[in-house]
Amino acid sequence: MAEIRVVTVGQGGVGKSATVIYLLRGIFIETYDPTIEDLHRKQMRVDGFAYMLAILDTAGQEEFSAMQGEWFSTGEGFVLMYAINDRKSFDGCKKLRQRIYQAKDLKMDEFTIIVVGNKADLEEEREVSKEEGQALATESGSPFFEVSAKEGSNVVEVFEAVVRGVEKIRKNKAEEEELTPKRSPSFGSLRRSTIGKLSSGRGDDVQQPTNGKDKTKKFCTLL
Ligand SMILES: Nc1nc2c(ncn2[C@@H]2O[C@H](COP(=O)(O)OP(=O)(O)O)[C@@H](O)[C@H]2O)c(=O)[nH]1
Ligand SMILES: [Mg+2]
């Protein structure tokens, strides 16, 4: 099963954990230790295919934990979250997005960011308009959702968008690599095309993407 590494990013208190817990268990947890940085796994079916989401729910954004450093550089999907009733959390998103860009070395074609305004149930306390949220998302070509972990609205849709975004990146990358002319057939290219022909879809042989050249083989098996 294809695995996708997802990272939640956002100021403390915006509801990252509540959103992830809702995805995992379908319930709203009122209080979740704000200092806990947790790794979760969730199987999801999107567009007829099964994926294993490995989700790092980050905590404490002031300094990178060792885990965050590693996940920012290897993560493929980023859920960038603010709360619609907290302007400061929205303003902080640009800086956090910058952190993602830095960690990824600006390789924009290797990851997807989904912009999320949480606590949509608190309409009467709204400080950030939908249009502002959408504009932030448009800047980075990201999908945008307003969600409520409390009511469970749009939570699943966010993670489906992560999967679709990552899947698109993987396909583009695989196509690019297939189209790149090769000077002489190397062991690697022969192996790639063989794998491409033999592969019948997303089998259990699909490994977790790592980095570097390894990806080629794995992406080809996804075609
Ligand atoms: N009204 C409302 N409160 C929420 C929502 N999501 C989270 N919260 C509350 O916001 C606080 C912080 O949530 P938490 O998930 O711990 O935030 P994190 O620090 O970003 O992980 C908690 O008191 C939650 O109960 C939501 O969608 N609506
Ligand atoms: Mg948390």
Coordinates of N, CA and C and ligand atoms in Angstrom, one line a residue:
M1 N 0.8 -1.2 0.0 CA 0.0 0.0 0.0 C 0.9 1.2 0.0
A2 N 0.5 2.2 -0.8 CA 1.3 3.4 -0.9 C 1.2 4.2 0.4
E3 N 2.4 4.6 0.9 CA 2.4 5.4 2.2 C 2.6 6.8 1.9
I4 N 2.0 7.7 2.6 CA 2.1 9.1 2.4 C 2.5 9.8 3.7
R5 N 3.5 10.5 3.7 CA 3.9 11.2 5.0 C 3.3 12.6 5.0
V6 N 2.5 12.8 6.1 CA 1.8 14.0 6.3 C 2.3 14.7 7.6
V7 N 2.3 16.0 7.5 CA 2.8 16.8 8.7 C 1.7 17.9 9.0
T8 N 1.3 18.0 10.2 CA 0.4 19.1 10.6 C 1.3 20.3 11.0
V9 N 1.0 21.5 10.5 CA 1.7 22.7 10.9 C 0.8 23.8 11.2
G10 N 1.1 24.5 12.3 CA 0.3 25.6 12.7 C 0.5 26.0 14.2
Q11 N 0.1 27.2 14.5 CA 0.4 27.6 15.9 C -0.3 26.7 16.9
G12 N 0.2 26.7 18.1 CA -0.4 25.9 19.2 C -1.9 26.4 19.4
G13 N -2.8 25.5 19.6 CA -4.1 25.8 19.9 C -5.1 26.0 18.8
V14 N -4.6 25.8 17.5 CA -5.5 26.0 16.4 C -6.4 24.8 16.1
G15 N -6.0 23.7 16.7 CA -6.8 22.5 16.6 C -6.2 21.4 15.7
K16 N -4.9 21.4 15.6 CA -4.2 20.3 14.8 C -4.5 19.0 15.3
S17 N -4.3 18.8 16.7 CA -4.5 17.5 17.3 C -6.0 17.1 17.2
A18 N -6.9 18.0 17.5 CA -8.3 17.7 17.4 C -8.7 17.3 16.0
T19 N -8.2 17.9 15.0 CA -8.5 17.5 13.6 C -8.0 16.1 13.3
V20 N -6.8 15.9 13.7 CA -6.2 14.5 13.4 C -6.9 13.4 14.2
I21 N -7.3 13.7 15.5 CA -8.0 12.7 16.2 C -9.4 12.5 15.6
Y22 N -10.0 13.6 15.1 CA -11.3 13.4 14.5 C -11.1 12.5 13.2
L23 N -10.1 12.7 12.5 CA -9.9 11.8 11.3 C -9.7 10.4 11.7
L24 N -8.9 10.2 12.8 CA -8.6 8.8 13.3 C -9.8 8.1 13.9
R25 N -10.5 8.8 14.7 CA -11.5 8.2 15.6 C -13.0 8.7 15.3
G26 N -13.1 9.8 14.6 CA -14.5 10.3 14.4 C -15.1 10.9 15.6
I27 N -14.2 11.3 16.5 CA -14.8 12.0 17.7 C -14.0 13.3 18.0
F28 N -14.6 14.2 18.7 CA -13.9 15.5 19.0 C -13.4 15.4 20.4
I29 N -12.1 15.6 20.6 CA -11.5 15.6 21.9 C -11.3 17.0 22.4
E30 N -12.0 17.4 23.4 CA -12.0 18.8 23.9 C -10.5 19.2 24.3
T31 N -9.9 18.3 25.1 CA -8.5 18.7 25.5 C -7.5 17.6 25.2
Y32 N -6.5 18.0 24.5 CA -5.4 17.1 24.1 C -4.1 17.8 24.5
D33 N -3.3 17.1 25.2 CA -2.0 17.7 25.7 C -1.3 18.5 24.6
P34 N -1.2 19.8 24.7 CA -0.6 20.6 23.7 C 0.8 20.4 23.4
T35 N 1.5 19.7 24.4 CA 2.9 19.5 24.2 C 3.3 18.2 23.5
I36 N 2.2 17.4 23.3 CA 2.5 16.1 22.7 C 2.6 16.1 21.2
E37 N 3.8 15.6 20.7 CA 4.0 15.5 19.3 C 3.8 14.0 19.0
D38 N 2.9 13.7 18.2 CA 2.5 12.3 18.0 C 2.5 11.9 16.5
L39 N 2.9 10.6 16.4 CA 2.9 10.0 15.1 C 1.7 9.0 15.0
H40 N 0.9 9.2 14.0 CA -0.3 8.4 13.8 C -0.3 7.7 12.5
R41 N -1.0 6.6 12.4 CA -1.2 6.0 11.1 C -2.6 5.7 10.8
K42 N -3.0 6.0 9.6 CA -4.4 5.9 9.3 C -4.6 5.4 7.8
Q43 N -5.3 4.3 7.6 CA -5.5 3.8 6.3 C -6.7 4.6 5.7
M44 N -6.6 5.0 4.5 CA -7.7 5.7 3.8 C -7.8 5.3 2.4
R45 N -9.1 5.2 1.9 CA -9.4 4.9 0.6 C -9.7 6.2 -0.2
V46 N -9.0 6.5 -1.2 CA -9.3 7.7 -2.0 C -9.3 7.4 -3.5
D47 N -10.4 7.7 -4.1 CA -10.6 7.5 -5.6 C -10.3 6.0 -5.9
G48 N -10.7 5.1 -5.0 CA -10.6 3.7 -5.3 C -9.3 3.0 -4.9
F49 N -8.4 3.8 -4.4 CA -7.1 3.2 -4.0 C -6.9 3.4 -2.5
A50 N -6.2 2.4 -1.9 CA -5.9 2.4 -0.5 C -4.5 3.1 -0.2
Y51 N -4.5 3.9 0.8 CA -3.3 4.6 1.1 C -3.1 4.5 2.6
M52 N -1.8 4.5 3.0 CA -1.5 4.5 4.5 C -1.0 5.9 4.8
L53 N -1.7 6.7 5.5 CA -1.2 8.0 5.9 C -0.4 7.9 7.2
A54 N 0.8 8.3 7.2 CA 1.6 8.4 8.4 C 1.6 9.9 8.7
I55 N 1.0 10.3 9.8 CA 0.7 11.7 10.1 C 1.5 12.1 11.4
L56 N 2.4 13.1 11.2 CA 3.1 13.6 12.3 C 2.3 14.9 12.8
D57 N 1.7 14.8 14.0 CA 1.0 15.9 14.5 C 2.0 16.7 15.4
T58 N 2.4 17.8 14.8 CA 3.5 18.5 15.5 C 3.0 19.3 16.7
A59 N 3.9 19.7 17.6 CA 3.5 20.5 18.7 C 4.7 21.4 19.0
G60 N 4.4 22.6 19.4 CA 5.5 23.6 19.8 C 6.3 24.0 18.6
Q61 N 5.9 25.0 17.9 CA 6.5 25.4 16.6 C 7.7 26.3 16.8
E62 N 8.0 26.8 18.0 CA 9.0 27.8 18.1 C 10.4 27.2 17.7
E63 N 10.6 26.0 18.1 CA 11.9 25.3 17.7 C 11.6 24.0 17.1
F64 N 12.3 23.6 16.1 CA 12.2 22.3 15.5 C 12.6 21.2 16.4
S65 N 11.8 20.2 16.6 CA 12.3 19.1 17.3 C 13.0 18.3 16.3
A66 N 13.8 17.3 16.7 CA 14.6 16.5 15.8 C 13.6 15.8 14.8
M67 N 12.5 15.3 15.3 CA 11.5 14.6 14.5 C 10.9 15.6 13.5
Q68 N 10.6 16.8 13.9 CA 10.1 17.8 12.9 C 11.0 18.1 11.8
G69 N 12.3 18.2 12.2 CA 13.3 18.5 11.2 C 13.3 17.4 10.1
E70 N 13.2 16.2 10.5 CA 13.3 15.0 9.6 C 12.0 15.0 8.8
W71 N 10.9 15.2 9.5 CA 9.6 15.1 8.8 C 9.3 16.3 7.8
F72 N 9.8 17.4 8.2 CA 9.7 18.6 7.2 C 10.4 18.3 5.9
S73 N 11.6 17.6 6.1 CA 12.3 17.4 4.8 C 11.8 16.2 4.1
T74 N 11.2 15.2 4.8 CA 10.7 14.0 4.0 C 9.2 14.0 3.8
G75 N 8.5 14.9 4.4 CA 7.1 15.0 4.3 C 6.6 15.3 2.9
E76 N 5.5 14.7 2.5 CA 5.0 15.0 1.1 C 3.7 15.9 1.2
G77 N 3.0 15.8 2.3 CA 1.8 16.5 2.4 C 1.8 17.3 3.7
F78 N 1.5 18.6 3.6 CA 1.5 19.5 4.8 C 0.2 20.1 5.0
V79 N -0.4 20.0 6.2 CA -1.7 20.6 6.5 C -1.3 21.8 7.3
L80 N -1.4 23.0 6.6 CA -1.1 24.3 7.2 C -2.3 24.9 7.8
M81 N -2.4 25.0 9.2 CA -3.6 25.3 9.8 C -3.6 26.6 10.7
Y82 N -4.7 27.3 10.6 CA -4.9 28.4 11.5 C -6.4 28.2 12.0
A83 N -6.7 29.1 13.0 CA -8.1 29.0 13.5 C -8.8 30.3 13.0
I84 N -10.0 30.2 12.5 CA -10.7 31.3 11.9 C -11.0 32.4 12.9
N85 N -10.9 32.1 14.2 CA -11.2 33.1 15.2 C -9.9 33.6 15.9
D86 N -8.8 33.4 15.2 CA -7.5 33.8 15.7 C -6.6 34.4 14.6
R87 N -6.7 35.7 14.5 CA -6.0 36.4 13.4 C -4.5 36.1 13.5
K88 N -3.9 36.0 14.8 CA -2.5 35.8 14.9 C -2.1 34.5 14.3
S89 N -2.9 33.5 14.5 CA -2.6 32.2 14.0 C -2.6 32.2 12.5
F90 N -3.4 33.0 11.9 CA -3.4 33.2 10.4 C -2.2 33.9 10.0
D91 N -1.9 35.0 10.6 CA -0.7 35.7 10.3 C 0.6 34.9 10.4
G92 N 0.6 34.0 11.4 CA 1.8 33.1 11.5 C 2.0 32.1 10.4
C93 N 0.9 31.9 9.7 CA 1.0 30.8 8.6 C 2.1 31.1 7.6
K94 N 2.2 32.3 7.2 CA 3.2 32.6 6.2 C 4.6 32.2 6.6
K95 N 4.9 32.5 7.9 CA 6.2 32.2 8.4 C 6.4 30.7 8.4
L96 N 5.3 30.0 8.8 CA 5.4 28.5 8.9 C 5.6 27.9 7.5
R97 N 4.9 28.5 6.6 CA 5.0 28.0 5.2 C 6.4 28.2 4.7
Q98 N 7.0 29.3 5.1 CA 8.4 29.6 4.7 C 9.3 28.5 5.3
R99 N 9.0 28.1 6.5 CA 9.8 27.0 7.1 C 9.7 25.7 6.3
I100 N 8.5 25.5 5.7 CA 8.3 24.3 4.9 C 9.2 24.4 3.7
Y101 N 9.1 25.6 3.0 CA 9.9 25.8 1.8 C 11.4 25.6 2.1
Q102 N 11.8 26.2 3.2 CA 13.2 26.1 3.5 C 13.6 24.6 3.7
A103 N 12.8 23.9 4.5 CA 13.1 22.5 4.8 C 13.2 21.7 3.5
K104 N 12.3 22.0 2.5 CA 12.2 21.3 1.3 C 13.2 21.9 0.3
D105 N 14.0 22.9 0.7 CA 14.9 23.5 -0.3 C 14.2 24.0 -1.5
L106 N 13.0 24.5 -1.3 CA 12.2 25.1 -2.4 C 11.9 24.1 -3.6
K107 N 12.0 22.9 -3.3 CA 11.7 21.9 -4.4 C 10.2 21.8 -4.4
M108 N 9.5 22.7 -5.0 CA 8.1 22.9 -4.9 C 7.3 21.7 -5.6
D109 N 8.0 21.0 -6.4 CA 7.3 19.9 -7.1 C 7.4 18.6 -6.3
E110 N 7.8 18.7 -5.0 CA 8.0 17.5 -4.2 C 7.0 17.4 -3.0
F111 N 6.2 18.4 -2.9 CA 5.2 18.3 -1.8 C 4.0 19.2 -2.1
T112 N 3.0 18.9 -1.3 CA 1.7 19.7 -1.4 C 1.4 20.3 -0.1
I113 N 0.8 21.5 -0.1 CA 0.4 22.1 1.1 C -1.1 22.3 1.0
I114 N -1.9 22.0 2.0 CA -3.3 22.2 2.1 C -3.5 23.3 3.2
V115 N -4.2 24.4 2.8 CA -4.4 25.4 3.8 C -5.8 25.2 4.4
V116 N -5.7 25.2 5.8 CA -7.0 24.9 6.5 C -7.3 25.9 7.6
G117 N -8.5 26.5 7.5 CA -9.0 27.3 8.6 C -9.9 26.5 9.5
N118 N -9.4 26.2 10.7 CA -10.2 25.3 11.6 C -11.1 26.2 12.5
K119 N -12.0 25.5 13.3 CA -13.0 26.1 14.2 C -14.0 26.9 13.4
A120 N -14.4 26.4 12.3 CA -15.4 27.0 11.5 C -16.8 27.1 12.2
D121 N -16.9 26.3 13.3 CA -18.2 26.4 14.1 C -18.3 27.7 14.9
L122 N -17.1 28.4 15.0 CA -17.1 29.6 15.8 C -17.3 30.8 14.9
E123 N -18.3 30.8 14.1 CA -18.6 31.9 13.2 C -18.7 33.2 13.8
E124 N -19.3 33.3 15.0 CA -19.6 34.6 15.6 C -18.3 35.2 16.2
E125 N -17.2 34.3 16.3 CA -15.9 34.9 16.7 C -14.9 35.1 15.6
R126 N -15.4 34.9 14.4 CA -14.5 35.0 13.2 C -13.7 36.2 13.1
E127 N -12.4 36.0 12.9 CA -11.5 37.2 12.7 C -10.8 37.1 11.3
V128 N -10.9 36.0 10.7 CA -10.3 35.8 9.4 C -11.4 35.4 8.4
S129 N -11.5 36.2 7.3 CA -12.6 35.9 6.3 C -12.2 34.7 5.5
K130 N -13.2 34.1 4.9 CA -12.9 33.0 3.9 C -12.0 33.5 2.8
E131 N -12.3 34.7 2.3 CA -11.5 35.2 1.2 C -10.0 35.3 1.5
E132 N -9.7 35.7 2.7 CA -8.3 35.8 3.2 C -7.7 34.4 3.2
G133 N -8.4 33.5 3.7 CA -7.9 32.1 3.7 C -7.6 31.6 2.3
Q134 N -8.6 31.9 1.5 CA -8.5 31.4 0.1 C -7.3 32.1 -0.6
A135 N -7.1 33.4 -0.3 CA -6.0 34.1 -0.9 C -4.6 33.5 -0.5
L136 N -4.6 33.2 0.8 CA -3.3 32.6 1.3 C -3.0 31.3 0.6
A137 N -4.1 30.5 0.4 CA -3.9 29.2 -0.3 C -3.5 29.4 -1.8
T138 N -4.2 30.4 -2.4 CA -3.9 30.6 -3.8 C -2.4 31.0 -4.1
E139 N -1.9 31.7 -3.1 CA -0.4 32.1 -3.3 C 0.5 30.9 -3.5
S140 N 0.1 29.8 -2.8 CA 1.0 28.6 -3.0 C 0.3 27.5 -3.8
G141 N -0.7 27.9 -4.5 CA -1.4 26.9 -5.4 C -2.0 25.8 -4.6
S142 N -2.4 26.1 -3.4 CA -2.9 25.1 -2.5 C -4.5 25.0 -2.4
P143 N -5.0 23.8 -2.2 CA -6.4 23.7 -1.9 C -6.7 24.4 -0.6
F144 N -7.9 24.9 -0.4 CA -8.3 25.6 0.8 C -9.6 25.0 1.4
F145 N -9.6 24.8 2.7 CA -10.8 24.3 3.4 C -11.0 25.0 4.7
E146 N -12.2 25.3 5.0 CA -12.6 25.7 6.3 C -13.2 24.5 7.0
V147 N -12.7 24.1 8.1 CA -13.2 22.9 8.8 C -13.6 23.1 10.2
S148 N -14.2 22.1 10.8 CA -14.5 22.2 12.2 C -14.2 20.8 12.8
A149 N -13.2 20.7 13.6 CA -12.9 19.4 14.2 C -14.0 19.1 15.2
K150 N -14.6 20.1 15.7 CA -15.7 19.9 16.7 C -16.9 19.3 16.1
E151 N -17.2 19.8 14.9 CA -18.4 19.2 14.2 C -18.1 18.2 13.2
G152 N -16.8 18.0 13.0 CA -16.3 17.0 12.0 C -16.5 17.4 10.6
S153 N -16.8 18.7 10.3 CA -17.0 19.1 8.9 C -15.7 19.3 8.2
N154 N -15.7 18.7 7.0 CA -14.6 18.9 6.0 C -13.3 18.3 6.5
V155 N -13.2 17.6 7.6 CA -12.0 17.0 8.1 C -11.4 15.9 7.1
V156 N -12.3 15.0 6.7 CA -11.9 13.9 5.8 C -11.4 14.5 4.5
E157 N -12.2 15.5 4.1 CA -11.9 16.2 2.8 C -10.5 16.7 2.7
V158 N -10.0 17.3 3.9 CA -8.7 17.8 3.9 C -7.6 16.7 3.6
F159 N -7.8 15.6 4.2 CA -6.8 14.5 4.1 C -6.9 13.8 2.7
E160 N -8.2 13.8 2.2 CA -8.3 13.4 0.8 C -7.6 14.3 -0.2
A161 N -7.6 15.6 0.1 CA -6.9 16.5 -0.8 C -5.4 16.3 -0.6
V162 N -4.9 16.0 0.5 CA -3.5 15.7 0.7 C -3.1 14.5 -0.2
V163 N -3.9 13.5 -0.1 CA -3.6 12.3 -0.9 C -3.7 12.6 -2.4
R164 N -4.7 13.3 -2.9 CA -4.8 13.7 -4.3 C -3.6 14.5 -4.7
G165 N -3.2 15.5 -3.9 CA -2.1 16.4 -4.2 C -0.8 15.5 -4.3
V166 N -0.6 14.7 -3.4 CA 0.7 13.8 -3.4 C 0.7 12.9 -4.6
E167 N -0.5 12.3 -4.9 CA -0.6 11.4 -6.0 C -0.3 12.1 -7.3
K168 N -0.8 13.4 -7.4 CA -0.5 14.1 -8.7 C 1.0 14.4 -8.8
I169 N 1.6 14.7 -7.7 CA 3.1 15.0 -7.7 C 3.8 13.7 -8.2
R170 N 3.4 12.6 -7.6 CA 4.1 11.3 -7.9 C 3.9 11.0 -9.4
K171 N 2.7 11.2 -9.9 CA 2.5 10.9 -11.3 C 3.3 11.8 -12.2
N172 N 3.3 13.1 -11.9 CA 4.1 14.0 -12.7 C 5.6 13.6 -12.8
K173 N 6.0 13.3 -11.6 CA 7.4 12.9 -11.5 C 7.8 11.7 -12.3
A174 N 6.9 10.7 -12.2 CA 7.1 9.4 -12.9 C 7.1 9.7 -14.4
E175 N 6.1 10.5 -14.8 CA 6.1 10.8 -16.3 C 7.3 11.6 -16.8
E176 N 7.7 12.5 -15.9 CA 8.9 13.3 -16.3 C 10.1 12.3 -16.4
E177 N 10.3 11.4 -15.5 CA 11.4 10.5 -15.6 C 11.3 9.6 -16.8
E178 N 10.1 9.2 -17.1 CA 10.0 8.3 -18.3 C 10.3 9.1 -19.6
L179 N 10.0 10.4 -19.6 CA 10.2 11.2 -20.8 C 11.7 11.7 -21.0
T180 N 12.4 11.7 -19.9 CA 13.8 12.1 -19.9 C 14.6 11.2 -20.8
P181 N 15.2 11.7 -21.9 CA 16.0 10.9 -22.8 C 17.3 10.3 -22.0
K182 N 17.5 9.1 -22.3 CA 18.7 8.5 -21.6 C 19.8 8.3 -22.6
R183 N 21.0 8.6 -22.3 CA 22.1 8.5 -23.3 C 22.4 7.1 -23.6
S184 N 22.5 6.3 -22.6 CA 22.7 4.9 -22.9 C 21.8 4.1 -21.9
P185 N 21.3 3.0 -22.3 CA 20.5 2.2 -21.3 C 21.3 1.8 -20.1
S186 N 21.0 2.3 -19.0 CA 21.7 1.9 -17.8 C 20.9 0.8 -17.2
F187 N 21.5 0.1 -16.2 CA 20.8 -0.9 -15.5 C 19.5 -0.3 -14.9
G188 N 19.7 0.9 -14.4 CA 18.5 1.6 -13.7 C 17.4 1.8 -14.6
S189 N 17.6 2.3 -15.9 CA 16.5 2.6 -16.8 C 15.8 1.3 -17.3
L190 N 16.6 0.2 -17.5 CA 16.0 -1.0 -17.9 C 15.1 -1.6 -16.8
R191 N 15.7 -1.4 -15.7 CA 14.9 -2.0 -14.5 C 13.6 -1.2 -14.4
R192 N 13.7 0.1 -14.5 CA 12.5 1.0 -14.4 C 11.4 0.6 -15.4
S193 N 11.8 0.4 -16.7 CA 10.8 0.1 -17.6 C 10.2 -1.3 -17.4
T194 N 11.0 -2.2 -17.0 CA 10.5 -3.5 -16.7 C 9.5 -3.5 -15.6
I195 N 9.9 -2.7 -14.6 CA 9.0 -2.6 -13.4 C 7.6 -2.0 -13.9
G196 N 7.8 -0.9 -14.7 CA 6.6 -0.2 -15.2 C 5.6 -1.2 -15.9
K197 N 6.2 -2.1 -16.8 CA 5.4 -3.0 -17.5 C 4.8 -4.1 -16.7
L198 N 5.6 -4.6 -15.8 CA 5.1 -5.7 -15.0 C 4.1 -5.3 -13.9
S199 N 4.2 -4.0 -13.5 CA 3.4 -3.6 -12.4 C 1.9 -3.6 -12.8
S200 N 1.0 -4.1 -11.9 CA -0.4 -4.1 -12.2 C -1.1 -3.1 -11.3
G201 N -0.5 -2.2 -10.7 CA -1.2 -1.2 -9.8 C -0.5 -1.1 -8.5
R202 N -1.3 -0.7 -7.5 CA -0.7 -0.4 -6.2 C -0.7 -1.7 -5.4
G203 N 0.4 -2.5 -5.6 CA 0.4 -3.7 -4.8 C 1.1 -3.4 -3.5
D204 N 1.3 -4.5 -2.7 CA 2.0 -4.4 -1.4 C 3.4 -4.1 -1.6
D205 N 3.9 -4.3 -2.9 CA 5.3 -4.1 -3.1 C 5.7 -2.6 -3.2
V206 N 4.7 -1.7 -3.2 CA 5.0 -0.3 -3.2 C 5.6 0.1 -1.9
Q207 N 6.8 0.7 -1.9 CA 7.4 1.0 -0.7 C 7.2 2.5 -0.4
Q208 N 7.5 2.8 0.8 CA 7.4 4.2 1.2 C 8.4 5.0 0.5
P209 N 8.0 6.2 -0.1 CA 9.0 7.0 -0.8 C 10.0 7.5 0.2
T210 N 11.3 7.4 -0.2 CA 12.3 8.0 0.7 C 12.8 9.2 0.0
N211 N 14.0 9.2 -0.5 CA 14.5 10.4 -1.2 C 15.4 9.9 -2.3
G212 N 15.8 10.9 -3.1 CA 16.8 10.6 -4.1 C 16.3 9.7 -5.2
K213 N 17.2 8.9 -5.8 CA 16.9 8.2 -7.0 C 15.9 7.0 -6.8
D214 N 15.9 6.6 -5.6 CA 15.1 5.5 -5.2 C 13.6 5.7 -5.6
K215 N 13.2 7.0 -5.6 CA 11.8 7.3 -5.9 C 11.4 6.7 -7.2
T216 N 12.3 6.7 -8.2 CA 11.9 6.4 -9.6 C 11.2 5.0 -9.6
K217 N 11.8 4.1 -9.0 CA 11.2 2.7 -9.0 C 9.9 2.7 -8.3
K218 N 9.8 3.4 -7.2 CA 8.6 3.3 -6.4 C 7.4 4.1 -7.2
F219 N 7.8 5.2 -7.8 CA 6.7 5.9 -8.5 C 6.2 5.2 -9.7
C220 N 7.2 4.5 -10.4 CA 6.7 3.7 -11.5 C 5.8 2.6 -11.2
T221 N 5.9 2.1 -10.0 CA 5.0 1.0 -9.7 C 3.6 1.5 -9.4
L222 N 3.5 2.8 -9.3 CA 2.2 3.4 -9.0 C 1.4 3.7 -10.3
L223 N 2.1 3.7 -11.4 CA 1.4 4.1 -12.7 C 0.3 3.1 -13.0
Ligands
LIG1 N1 -14.9 25.3 18.9 C1 -13.9 24.5 18.4 N2 -12.8 24.3 19.3 C2 -11.8 23.5 18.7 C3 -11.8 23.0 17.5 N3 -10.7 22.3 17.3 C4 -10.0 22.3 18.4 N4 -10.7 23.1 19.3 C5 -10.2 23.4 20.7 O1 -9.1 24.2 20.6 C6 -8.1 23.8 21.6 C7 -6.8 23.4 21.0 O2 -7.0 22.3 20.2 P1 -5.7 21.3 19.9 O3 -6.2 20.3 19.0 O4 -5.1 20.8 21.2 O5 -4.8 22.3 19.2 P2 -3.2 22.1 18.7 O6 -2.4 22.8 19.7 O7 -3.2 22.8 17.4 O8 -3.0 20.6 18.5 C8 -8.8 22.7 22.4 O9 -9.4 23.3 23.5 C9 -9.8 22.2 21.5 O10 -10.9 21.7 22.2 C10 -13.0 23.3 16.6 O11 -13.1 22.9 15.5 N5 -13.9 24.1 17.2
MG2 MG -1.6 19.4 19.4

